[in-house]
GROMACS .gro file of C-alpha atoms in nm:
model
   76
    1UNK     CA    1  12.454  11.540  13.051
    2UNK     CA    2  12.647  11.662  12.721
    3UNK     CA    3  12.569  11.963  12.479
    4UNK     CA    4  12.412  11.971  12.184
    5UNK     CA    5  12.678  11.950  11.849
    6UNK     CA    6  12.843  12.264  11.786
    7UNK     CA    7  12.647  12.372  11.459
    8UNK     CA    8  12.376  12.108  11.536
    9UNK     CA    9  12.080  11.990  11.771
   10UNK     CA   10  11.950  11.748  12.095
   11UNK     CA   11  11.642  11.672  12.162
   12UNK     CA   12  11.536  11.446  12.434
   13UNK     CA   13  11.295  11.272  12.607
   14UNK     CA   14  11.192  11.130  12.915
   15UNK     CA   15  11.044  10.773  12.951
   16UNK     CA   16  10.763  10.847  13.287
   17UNK     CA   17  10.919  10.687  13.554
   18UNK     CA   18  11.286  10.853  13.487
   19UNK     CA   19  11.452  10.578  13.468
   20UNK     CA   20  11.621  10.638  13.093
   21UNK     CA   21  11.717  11.002  12.958
   22UNK     CA   22  11.651  10.902  12.507
   23UNK     CA   23  11.851  11.148  12.252
   24UNK     CA   24  11.886  11.233  11.943
   25UNK     CA   25  12.113  11.473  11.744
   26UNK     CA   26  12.095  11.686  11.390
   27UNK     CA   27  12.287  11.903  11.234
   28UNK     CA   28  12.178  12.293  11.117
   29UNK     CA   29  12.077  12.300  10.823
   30UNK     CA   30  12.448  12.352  10.564
   31UNK     CA   31  12.604  12.109  10.812
   32UNK     CA   32  12.726  11.757  10.841
   33UNK     CA   33  12.826  11.547  11.085
   34UNK     CA   34  13.183  11.500  11.105
   35UNK     CA   35  13.115  11.132  11.138
   36UNK     CA   36  12.815  10.953  11.154
   37UNK     CA   37  12.584  10.948  11.456
   38UNK     CA   38  12.432  10.661  11.647
   39UNK     CA   39  12.046  10.620  11.563
   40UNK     CA   40  11.970  10.715  11.947
   41UNK     CA   41  12.198  10.819  12.269
   42UNK     CA   42  11.989  10.586  12.588
   43UNK     CA   43  12.153  10.701  12.947
   44UNK     CA   44  12.025  10.526  13.217
   45UNK     CA   45  11.947  10.602  13.596
   46UNK     CA   46  12.295  10.541  13.669
   47UNK     CA   47  12.417  10.788  13.483
   48UNK     CA   48  12.587  10.573  13.227
   49UNK     CA   49  12.518  10.669  12.854
   50UNK     CA   50  12.550  10.433  12.558
   51UNK     CA   51  12.448  10.476  12.142
   52UNK     CA   52  12.171  10.253  11.960
   53UNK     CA   53  12.246  10.170  11.561
   54UNK     CA   54  12.087   9.954  11.333
   55UNK     CA   55  12.414   9.861  11.208
   56UNK     CA   56  12.695   9.732  11.423
   57UNK     CA   57  13.039  10.000  11.486
   58UNK     CA   58  13.304  10.013  11.662
   59UNK     CA   59  13.317  10.387  11.616
   60UNK     CA   60  13.011  10.559  11.810
   61UNK     CA   61  13.109  10.741  12.098
   62UNK     CA   62  12.918  10.919  12.359
   63UNK     CA   63  12.950  11.236  12.337
   64UNK     CA   64  12.814  11.283  11.991
   65UNK     CA   65  12.962  11.323  11.733
   66UNK     CA   66  12.966  11.772  11.618
   67UNK     CA   67  12.933  11.916  11.255
   68UNK     CA   68  13.063  12.138  11.023
   69UNK     CA   69  12.969  12.291  10.716
   70UNK     CA   70  12.946  12.064  10.442
   71UNK     CA   71  13.220  12.034  10.185
   72UNK     CA   72  13.064  12.123   9.758
   73UNK     CA   73  13.392  11.905   9.525
   74UNK     CA   74  13.311  12.010   9.234
   75UNK     CA   75  13.439  11.801   8.940
   76UNK     CA   76  13.593  11.911   8.592
   0.00000   0.00000   0.00000
């Protein structure tokens, strides 16, 4: 199991039969991901992690991204 994202939280649930763990990540208020995370992170019973997303992307990785302070741009 990987630790929660920096400045964020990790929520996981197990299937009743223990065959898979499903996890989602979130950022603490005032923080945002440094890159878009997968919709769902899944660990199968052999310990292999994979990602699930509605949009196919090649850059979704495990572990999940950390969260950083939001930057507010002011345009004059």
